[in-house]
Amino acid sequence: MTPYRFARIFGAVAFLLAAPLVLRAPAIAASTNPLLDFQSDPLTQSFRDGYQGVSGATVNVDIPYGLDDDQKYDVYLPESRSSAPVIVMVHGGDWSGGDKQESAVAVAKAGYWVAKGYVFVSINYRLLPKKDPLIQAADVALALASVQKNAANWSADAGKIVLMGAGAGGHLTALLSSNPSLAADQGAKPWTAAVVLETPALDIPAIMQSNHSAVYATAFGSNLEYWEDSSPTDLLATSGLPMMVVCSAESASDSCGKARAFASAAERKGVSVTVSPQSVSSGDVNAQLGVASGYTAMVDDFIQSVL
């Protein structure tokens, strides 16, 4: 691991691991379990009303995993659970936008998997221009560590966690899952597998050395070492986790071609990457996951196969 990566990722957030968390005032009456102090009655009721099979679910919002206001996550909890598996969702938004509560990010996915007995976690993280993609990856890792520590409080199984991300969140998901030692430096233990939803950002040097949009220039700059350090393909290690990469067959950026190239590179490292092209738009790869369909069932089958 290069000194550059140490300085930019790990040194920038190391203080968070030792610093005490200051929790905000509870949204409802205090409970013997402090995690329940983050329940959101309006979001819970909206969630129950919108999806079948989640009538007893609750939603805890804005649980902090760091000191910054952007370092928070929401937890969707099924009513009955015991050693429940966990899905951790990382939103997209060109590394500069997006939110954990957007309907395309969380709601349909939470509705589908909570009804199946999963705990569903949707995270926020610091964005450009405040923090660059490597620091964002460290935030995701820190959130993972927090979820693993809190899992028992939710009657969930910290050993059955699937990391999921879309767009820029898919890049961060693939980056950490290609080389889980990055997350280990933030206190996270290896999770089970990952689902990467529609991201062309799997080989950053290749993108930056060809015609690319201003989005990539803003996110990744002009430093070759930084490109390599933030590239899932370049960081692939034999410790990489099983991944499903879902891509849009309609993508103008050839995300499926990039996904297949990533899978080939992973195979050379002995890492299992399954590519699943879908005949939907790039946005719908994310937005339609969780809606009852063969596509959602296919992703669910993959998740069940690795748990």
mmCIF file of C-alpha atoms in Angstrom:
data_model
loop_
_atom_site.group_PDB
_atom_site.id
_atom_site.type_symbol
_atom_site.label_atom_id
_atom_site.label_comp_id
_atom_site.label_asym_id
_atom_site.label_seq_id
_atom_site.Cartn_x
_atom_site.Cartn_y
_atom_site.Cartn_z
ATOM 1 C CA MET A 1 0.000 0.000 0.000
ATOM 2 C CA THR A 2 1.449 3.345 -0.992
ATOM 3 C CA PRO A 3 2.243 6.172 1.473
ATOM 4 C CA TYR A 4 -0.075 8.322 -0.631
ATOM 5 C CA ARG A 5 -2.996 6.044 0.133
ATOM 6 C CA PHE A 6 -2.158 5.941 3.814
ATOM 7 C CA ALA A 7 -2.077 9.720 3.976
ATOM 8 C CA ARG A 8 -5.288 10.279 2.072
ATOM 9 C CA ILE A 9 -7.504 7.494 3.391
ATOM 10 C CA PHE A 10 -6.381 6.184 6.706
ATOM 11 C CA GLY A 11 -4.655 9.138 8.311
ATOM 12 C CA ALA A 12 -7.562 11.441 7.514
ATOM 13 C CA VAL A 13 -10.079 9.370 9.477
ATOM 14 C CA ALA A 14 -7.988 7.612 12.126
ATOM 15 C CA PHE A 15 -9.027 10.135 14.766
ATOM 16 C CA LEU A 16 -12.649 9.031 14.353
ATOM 17 C CA LEU A 17 -11.947 5.557 15.654
ATOM 18 C CA ALA A 18 -10.746 6.864 19.005
ATOM 19 C CA ALA A 19 -13.072 9.860 19.352
ATOM 20 C CA PRO A 20 -16.266 9.517 21.406
ATOM 21 C CA LEU A 21 -19.561 9.890 19.547
ATOM 22 C CA VAL A 22 -21.931 12.599 20.708
ATOM 23 C CA LEU A 23 -25.476 11.445 20.004
ATOM 24 C CA ARG A 24 -28.248 13.893 19.191
ATOM 25 C CA ALA A 25 -31.330 14.210 21.307
ATOM 26 C CA PRO A 26 -33.708 11.250 20.897
ATOM 27 C CA ALA A 27 -36.587 11.574 18.442
ATOM 28 C CA ILE A 28 -38.917 9.616 20.764
ATOM 29 C CA ALA A 29 -39.030 8.820 24.450
ATOM 30 C CA ALA A 30 -35.781 7.425 25.826
ATOM 31 C CA SER A 31 -35.386 3.653 25.722
ATOM 32 C CA THR A 32 -33.168 1.169 27.514
ATOM 33 C CA ASN A 33 -31.638 0.515 24.082
ATOM 34 C CA PRO A 34 -30.086 3.799 22.875
ATOM 35 C CA LEU A 35 -30.361 2.671 19.250
ATOM 36 C CA LEU A 36 -34.147 2.850 19.581
ATOM 37 C CA ASP A 37 -33.881 6.555 20.372
ATOM 38 C CA PHE A 38 -33.438 7.114 16.638
ATOM 39 C CA GLN A 39 -36.828 5.765 15.599
ATOM 40 C CA SER A 40 -38.701 7.883 13.070
ATOM 41 C CA ASP A 41 -42.466 7.529 13.442
ATOM 42 C CA PRO A 42 -43.323 9.324 10.147
ATOM 43 C CA LEU A 43 -40.848 7.333 8.049
ATOM 44 C CA THR A 44 -41.847 4.105 9.774
ATOM 45 C CA GLN A 45 -45.535 4.689 9.075
ATOM 46 C CA SER A 46 -44.871 5.638 5.452
ATOM 47 C CA PHE A 47 -42.756 2.505 5.020
ATOM 48 C CA ARG A 48 -45.424 0.251 6.558
ATOM 49 C CA ASP A 49 -48.146 1.788 4.418
ATOM 50 C CA GLY A 50 -46.166 1.456 1.203
ATOM 51 C CA TYR A 51 -45.035 -2.178 1.292
ATOM 52 C CA GLN A 52 -46.652 -5.519 1.975
ATOM 53 C CA GLY A 53 -45.116 -7.783 4.574
ATOM 54 C CA VAL A 54 -43.505 -4.997 6.628
ATOM 55 C CA SER A 55 -46.453 -4.127 8.881
ATOM 56 C CA GLY A 56 -44.402 -4.382 12.070
ATOM 57 C CA ALA A 57 -41.209 -2.858 10.730
ATOM 58 C CA THR A 58 -39.531 0.169 12.290
ATOM 59 C CA VAL A 59 -37.057 2.647 10.833
ATOM 60 C CA ASN A 60 -34.255 4.173 12.882
ATOM 61 C CA VAL A 61 -32.868 7.291 11.207
ATOM 62 C CA ASP A 62 -29.599 9.237 11.351
ATOM 63 C CA ILE A 63 -27.609 6.847 13.516
ATOM 64 C CA PRO A 64 -24.094 8.369 13.618
ATOM 65 C CA TYR A 65 -21.009 6.345 12.766
ATOM 66 C CA GLY A 66 -18.634 9.321 12.814
ATOM 67 C CA LEU A 67 -18.484 12.913 13.993
ATOM 68 C CA ASP A 68 -19.488 14.640 10.762
ATOM 69 C CA ASP A 69 -23.166 15.353 10.124
ATOM 70 C CA ASP A 70 -22.937 13.395 6.862
ATOM 71 C CA GLN A 71 -21.661 10.259 8.601
ATOM 72 C CA LYS A 72 -25.030 8.717 9.443
ATOM 73 C CA TYR A 73 -27.187 5.798 8.385
ATOM 74 C CA ASP A 74 -30.811 4.646 8.560
ATOM 75 C CA VAL A 75 -31.780 1.121 9.659
ATOM 76 C CA TYR A 76 -34.956 -0.620 8.487
ATOM 77 C CA LEU A 77 -35.832 -3.400 10.939
ATOM 78 C CA PRO A 78 -38.302 -6.253 10.382
ATOM 79 C CA GLU A 79 -40.670 -6.890 13.269
ATOM 80 C CA SER A 80 -39.546 -10.486 13.843
ATOM 81 C CA ARG A 81 -35.878 -11.245 13.430
ATOM 82 C CA SER A 82 -33.242 -13.579 14.765
ATOM 83 C CA SER A 83 -29.710 -13.607 13.394
ATOM 84 C CA ALA A 84 -31.060 -11.610 10.452
ATOM 85 C CA PRO A 85 -28.808 -11.022 7.433
ATOM 86 C CA VAL A 86 -27.968 -7.392 6.641
ATOM 87 C CA ILE A 87 -27.794 -5.393 3.411
ATOM 88 C CA VAL A 88 -25.810 -2.147 3.560
ATOM 89 C CA MET A 89 -26.692 0.257 0.727
ATOM 90 C CA VAL A 90 -24.354 2.994 -0.584
ATOM 91 C CA HIS A 91 -26.107 5.672 -2.676
ATOM 92 C CA GLY A 92 -24.713 7.187 -5.854
ATOM 93 C CA GLY A 93 -24.598 10.750 -7.153
ATOM 94 C CA ASP A 94 -21.316 11.368 -9.010
ATOM 95 C CA TRP A 95 -19.410 11.423 -5.689
ATOM 96 C CA SER A 96 -20.942 14.872 -5.063
ATOM 97 C CA GLY A 97 -24.652 14.265 -4.415
ATOM 98 C CA GLY A 98 -27.319 11.758 -3.473
ATOM 99 C CA ASP A 99 -28.886 10.778 -0.179
ATOM 100 C CA LYS A 100 -29.648 7.637 1.813
ATOM 101 C CA GLN A 101 -33.402 8.280 1.841
ATOM 102 C CA GLU A 102 -33.957 8.786 -1.900
ATOM 103 C CA SER A 103 -36.699 6.449 -3.069
ATOM 104 C CA ALA A 104 -34.517 4.970 -5.829
ATOM 105 C CA VAL A 105 -31.837 4.222 -3.237
ATOM 106 C CA ALA A 106 -33.606 2.747 -0.250
ATOM 107 C CA VAL A 107 -37.359 2.405 -0.234
ATOM 108 C CA ALA A 108 -38.145 -0.391 -2.709
ATOM 109 C CA LYS A 109 -35.021 -2.323 -1.703
ATOM 110 C CA ALA A 110 -35.827 -2.023 1.985
ATOM 111 C CA GLY A 111 -39.449 -2.990 1.338
ATOM 112 C CA TYR A 112 -38.442 -6.130 -0.560
ATOM 113 C CA TRP A 113 -35.712 -7.388 1.765
ATOM 114 C CA VAL A 114 -37.254 -6.350 5.090
ATOM 115 C CA ALA A 115 -40.319 -8.387 4.102
ATOM 116 C CA LYS A 116 -37.909 -11.324 3.734
ATOM 117 C CA GLY A 117 -36.508 -10.797 7.242
ATOM 118 C CA TYR A 118 -33.387 -8.796 6.378
ATOM 119 C CA VAL A 119 -32.130 -5.724 8.185
ATOM 120 C CA PHE A 120 -31.573 -2.994 5.587
ATOM 121 C CA VAL A 121 -29.104 -0.169 6.235
ATOM 122 C CA SER A 122 -28.802 2.897 3.985
ATOM 123 C CA ILE A 123 -25.781 5.120 4.563
ATOM 124 C CA ASN A 124 -24.712 8.676 3.882
ATOM 125 C CA TYR A 125 -21.076 9.679 3.576
ATOM 126 C CA ARG A 126 -19.087 12.858 3.025
ATOM 127 C CA LEU A 127 -19.149 14.125 -0.555
ATOM 128 C CA LEU A 128 -17.232 16.301 -2.982
ATOM 129 C CA PRO A 129 -16.037 18.986 -2.660
ATOM 130 C CA LYS A 130 -15.666 18.290 1.069
ATOM 131 C CA LYS A 131 -14.077 14.844 0.673
ATOM 132 C CA ASP A 132 -12.738 12.957 -2.338
ATOM 133 C CA PRO A 133 -13.600 9.366 -3.360
ATOM 134 C CA LEU A 134 -10.845 7.747 -1.283
ATOM 135 C CA ILE A 135 -12.075 9.447 1.881
ATOM 136 C CA GLN A 136 -15.603 8.473 0.860
ATOM 137 C CA ALA A 137 -14.465 4.843 0.680
ATOM 138 C CA ALA A 138 -13.043 5.183 4.176
ATOM 139 C CA ASP A 139 -16.402 6.542 5.346
ATOM 140 C CA VAL A 140 -18.193 3.506 3.896
ATOM 141 C CA ALA A 141 -15.702 1.251 5.667
ATOM 142 C CA LEU A 142 -16.271 3.088 8.943
ATOM 143 C CA ALA A 143 -20.038 2.688 8.500
ATOM 144 C CA LEU A 144 -19.538 -1.038 7.890
ATOM 145 C CA ALA A 145 -17.553 -1.332 11.107
ATOM 146 C CA SER A 146 -20.369 0.434 12.979
ATOM 147 C CA VAL A 147 -23.015 -1.855 11.469
ATOM 148 C CA GLN A 148 -20.984 -4.912 12.456
ATOM 149 C CA LYS A 149 -20.655 -3.649 16.031
ATOM 150 C CA ASN A 150 -24.358 -2.800 16.297
ATOM 151 C CA ALA A 151 -25.737 -5.887 14.548
ATOM 152 C CA ALA A 152 -26.353 -7.829 17.739
ATOM 153 C CA ASN A 153 -28.466 -4.951 19.093
ATOM 154 C CA TRP A 154 -30.746 -5.398 16.052
ATOM 155 C CA SER A 155 -30.863 -9.226 16.385
ATOM 156 C CA ALA A 156 -28.857 -9.331 13.175
ATOM 157 C CA ASP A 157 -25.881 -11.458 12.168
ATOM 158 C CA ALA A 158 -22.664 -9.458 11.738
ATOM 159 C CA GLY A 159 -21.266 -12.393 9.770
ATOM 160 C CA LYS A 160 -23.949 -12.117 7.083
ATOM 161 C CA ILE A 161 -23.557 -8.672 5.544
ATOM 162 C CA VAL A 162 -23.865 -7.850 1.854
ATOM 163 C CA LEU A 163 -22.548 -4.475 0.721
ATOM 164 C CA MET A 164 -24.558 -2.915 -2.121
ATOM 165 C CA GLY A 165 -23.930 0.303 -4.038
ATOM 166 C CA ALA A 166 -25.123 2.133 -7.144
ATOM 167 C CA GLY A 167 -23.295 4.564 -9.443
ATOM 168 C CA ALA A 168 -20.594 6.309 -7.427
ATOM 169 C CA GLY A 169 -21.690 4.114 -4.513
ATOM 170 C CA GLY A 170 -21.116 1.112 -6.764
ATOM 171 C CA HIS A 171 -17.560 2.316 -7.364
ATOM 172 C CA LEU A 172 -16.967 2.620 -3.601
ATOM 173 C CA THR A 173 -18.533 -0.812 -3.042
ATOM 174 C CA ALA A 174 -16.358 -2.421 -5.722
ATOM 175 C CA LEU A 175 -13.242 -0.646 -4.440
ATOM 176 C CA LEU A 176 -13.606 -1.939 -0.885
ATOM 177 C CA SER A 177 -14.765 -5.396 -1.955
ATOM 178 C CA SER A 178 -11.818 -5.784 -4.330
ATOM 179 C CA ASN A 179 -9.443 -5.364 -1.414
ATOM 180 C CA PRO A 180 -11.134 -5.676 2.009
ATOM 181 C CA SER A 181 -7.913 -4.738 3.810
ATOM 182 C CA LEU A 182 -8.862 -1.119 3.064
ATOM 183 C CA ALA A 183 -11.949 -1.515 5.230
ATOM 184 C CA ALA A 184 -10.037 -3.453 7.879
ATOM 185 C CA ASP A 185 -8.010 -0.328 8.561
ATOM 186 C CA GLN A 186 -11.268 1.341 9.634
ATOM 187 C CA GLY A 187 -12.177 -1.517 11.979
ATOM 188 C CA ALA A 188 -14.416 -3.472 9.603
ATOM 189 C CA LYS A 189 -14.176 -7.240 9.381
ATOM 190 C CA PRO A 190 -14.664 -8.939 5.994
ATOM 191 C CA TRP A 191 -18.299 -8.974 4.935
ATOM 192 C CA THR A 192 -19.907 -11.723 2.891
ATOM 193 C CA ALA A 193 -20.225 -10.330 -0.637
ATOM 194 C CA ALA A 194 -21.159 -7.277 -2.683
ATOM 195 C CA VAL A 195 -23.707 -6.192 -5.276
ATOM 196 C CA VAL A 196 -22.462 -3.434 -7.588
ATOM 197 C CA LEU A 197 -25.197 -1.603 -9.501
ATOM 198 C CA GLU A 198 -24.440 0.179 -12.789
ATOM 199 C CA THR A 199 -21.094 1.916 -12.515
ATOM 200 C CA PRO A 200 -18.547 2.423 -15.299
ATOM 201 C CA ALA A 201 -15.958 3.432 -12.666
ATOM 202 C CA LEU A 202 -14.181 0.091 -12.320
ATOM 203 C CA ASP A 203 -10.887 0.944 -14.029
ATOM 204 C CA ILE A 204 -10.102 4.567 -13.191
ATOM 205 C CA PRO A 205 -6.782 4.915 -15.092
ATOM 206 C CA ALA A 206 -8.437 3.598 -18.268
ATOM 207 C CA ILE A 207 -11.252 6.136 -17.918
ATOM 208 C CA MET A 208 -8.941 9.043 -17.156
ATOM 209 C CA GLN A 209 -6.590 8.235 -20.047
ATOM 210 C CA SER A 210 -9.436 8.343 -22.574
ATOM 211 C CA ASN A 211 -12.169 10.851 -23.337
ATOM 212 C CA HIS A 212 -14.157 11.320 -20.131
ATOM 213 C CA SER A 213 -16.744 13.622 -18.639
ATOM 214 C CA ALA A 214 -16.060 16.500 -16.275
ATOM 215 C CA VAL A 215 -17.562 14.374 -13.496
ATOM 216 C CA TYR A 216 -14.486 12.131 -13.546
ATOM 217 C CA ALA A 217 -12.071 15.055 -13.799
ATOM 218 C CA THR A 218 -13.654 16.618 -10.717
ATOM 219 C CA ALA A 219 -13.658 13.372 -8.749
ATOM 220 C CA PHE A 220 -10.257 11.927 -9.674
ATOM 221 C CA GLY A 221 -8.088 14.874 -10.707
ATOM 222 C CA SER A 222 -4.864 14.434 -12.654
ATOM 223 C CA ASN A 223 -2.626 12.335 -10.401
ATOM 224 C CA LEU A 224 -1.867 8.881 -11.858
ATOM 225 C CA GLU A 225 -1.121 7.386 -8.450
ATOM 226 C CA TYR A 226 -4.478 8.619 -7.178
ATOM 227 C CA TRP A 227 -6.214 7.040 -10.169
ATOM 228 C CA GLU A 228 -4.599 3.694 -9.377
ATOM 229 C CA ASP A 229 -5.312 3.983 -5.653
ATOM 230 C CA SER A 230 -8.997 4.635 -6.335
ATOM 231 C CA SER A 231 -9.431 1.975 -9.026
ATOM 232 C CA PRO A 232 -11.196 -1.312 -8.163
ATOM 233 C CA THR A 233 -9.341 -3.079 -10.985
ATOM 234 C CA ASP A 234 -5.932 -1.889 -9.810
ATOM 235 C CA LEU A 235 -6.608 -2.792 -6.180
ATOM 236 C CA LEU A 236 -7.940 -6.297 -6.829
ATOM 237 C CA ALA A 237 -6.396 -8.740 -4.371
ATOM 238 C CA THR A 238 -6.742 -12.459 -3.785
ATOM 239 C CA SER A 239 -8.716 -11.537 -0.649
ATOM 240 C CA GLY A 240 -11.403 -9.891 -2.800
ATOM 241 C CA LEU A 241 -14.987 -10.816 -2.011
ATOM 242 C CA PRO A 242 -17.608 -12.409 -4.289
ATOM 243 C CA MET A 243 -19.412 -9.733 -6.297
ATOM 244 C CA MET A 244 -22.348 -9.437 -8.631
ATOM 245 C CA VAL A 245 -21.999 -6.502 -11.029
ATOM 246 C CA VAL A 246 -25.307 -5.480 -12.580
ATOM 247 C CA CYS A 247 -25.043 -3.288 -15.669
ATOM 248 C CA SER A 248 -27.373 -1.639 -18.142
ATOM 249 C CA ALA A 249 -27.263 -3.133 -21.634
ATOM 250 C CA GLU A 250 -28.546 0.278 -22.778
ATOM 251 C CA SER A 251 -25.719 2.270 -21.199
ATOM 252 C CA ALA A 252 -23.999 4.797 -23.467
ATOM 253 C CA SER A 253 -20.800 4.366 -21.436
ATOM 254 C CA ASP A 254 -20.532 0.606 -22.139
ATOM 255 C CA SER A 255 -20.817 -0.226 -18.463
ATOM 256 C CA CYS A 256 -21.334 -3.909 -19.322
ATOM 257 C CA GLY A 257 -18.082 -4.024 -21.295
ATOM 258 C CA LYS A 258 -16.297 -2.419 -18.359
ATOM 259 C CA ALA A 259 -17.937 -4.875 -15.975
ATOM 260 C CA ARG A 260 -16.753 -7.830 -18.072
ATOM 261 C CA ALA A 261 -13.198 -6.459 -18.152
ATOM 262 C CA PHE A 262 -13.326 -6.106 -14.365
ATOM 263 C CA ALA A 263 -14.595 -9.675 -14.021
ATOM 264 C CA SER A 264 -11.732 -10.934 -16.183
ATOM 265 C CA ALA A 265 -9.188 -9.097 -14.040
ATOM 266 C CA ALA A 266 -10.857 -10.496 -10.907
ATOM 267 C CA GLU A 267 -10.726 -14.033 -12.302
ATOM 268 C CA ARG A 268 -6.961 -13.714 -12.683
ATOM 269 C CA LYS A 269 -6.836 -12.992 -8.933
ATOM 270 C CA GLY A 270 -9.150 -15.880 -8.102
ATOM 271 C CA VAL A 271 -12.002 -13.514 -7.166
ATOM 272 C CA SER A 272 -15.540 -14.423 -8.220
ATOM 273 C CA VAL A 273 -17.337 -11.632 -10.111
ATOM 274 C CA THR A 274 -20.662 -12.347 -11.820
ATOM 275 C CA VAL A 275 -21.758 -9.862 -14.496
ATOM 276 C CA SER A 276 -25.500 -9.475 -15.052
ATOM 277 C CA PRO A 277 -26.552 -7.258 -18.003
ATOM 278 C CA GLN A 278 -30.102 -5.926 -17.754
ATOM 279 C CA SER A 279 -32.233 -4.507 -20.564
ATOM 280 C CA VAL A 280 -33.164 -1.386 -18.618
ATOM 281 C CA SER A 281 -31.775 2.140 -18.451
ATOM 282 C CA SER A 282 -28.762 2.967 -16.293
ATOM 283 C CA GLY A 283 -30.988 4.676 -13.724
ATOM 284 C CA ASP A 284 -33.434 1.796 -13.588
ATOM 285 C CA VAL A 285 -30.726 -0.707 -12.669
ATOM 286 C CA ASN A 286 -30.831 1.034 -9.301
ATOM 287 C CA ALA A 287 -34.406 2.298 -9.159
ATOM 288 C CA GLN A 288 -36.071 -0.980 -10.186
ATOM 289 C CA LEU A 289 -34.186 -3.211 -7.769
ATOM 290 C CA GLY A 290 -36.655 -4.233 -5.090
ATOM 291 C CA VAL A 291 -39.659 -3.995 -7.408
ATOM 292 C CA ALA A 292 -41.098 -7.497 -7.884
ATOM 293 C CA SER A 293 -39.498 -8.778 -11.099
ATOM 294 C CA GLY A 294 -37.185 -11.403 -12.490
ATOM 295 C CA TYR A 295 -34.345 -8.898 -12.094
ATOM 296 C CA THR A 296 -34.937 -8.446 -8.357
ATOM 297 C CA ALA A 297 -35.343 -12.212 -7.925
ATOM 298 C CA MET A 298 -32.019 -12.776 -9.703
ATOM 299 C CA VAL A 299 -30.175 -10.421 -7.339
ATOM 300 C CA ASP A 300 -31.946 -12.018 -4.377
ATOM 301 C CA ASP A 301 -30.858 -15.473 -5.566
ATOM 302 C CA PHE A 302 -27.245 -14.279 -5.658
ATOM 303 C CA ILE A 303 -27.489 -12.839 -2.151
ATOM 304 C CA GLN A 304 -29.037 -16.027 -0.801
ATOM 305 C CA SER A 305 -26.343 -18.114 -2.485
ATOM 306 C CA VAL A 306 -23.521 -16.317 -0.646
ATOM 307 C CA LEU A 307 -25.089 -16.066 2.801
#
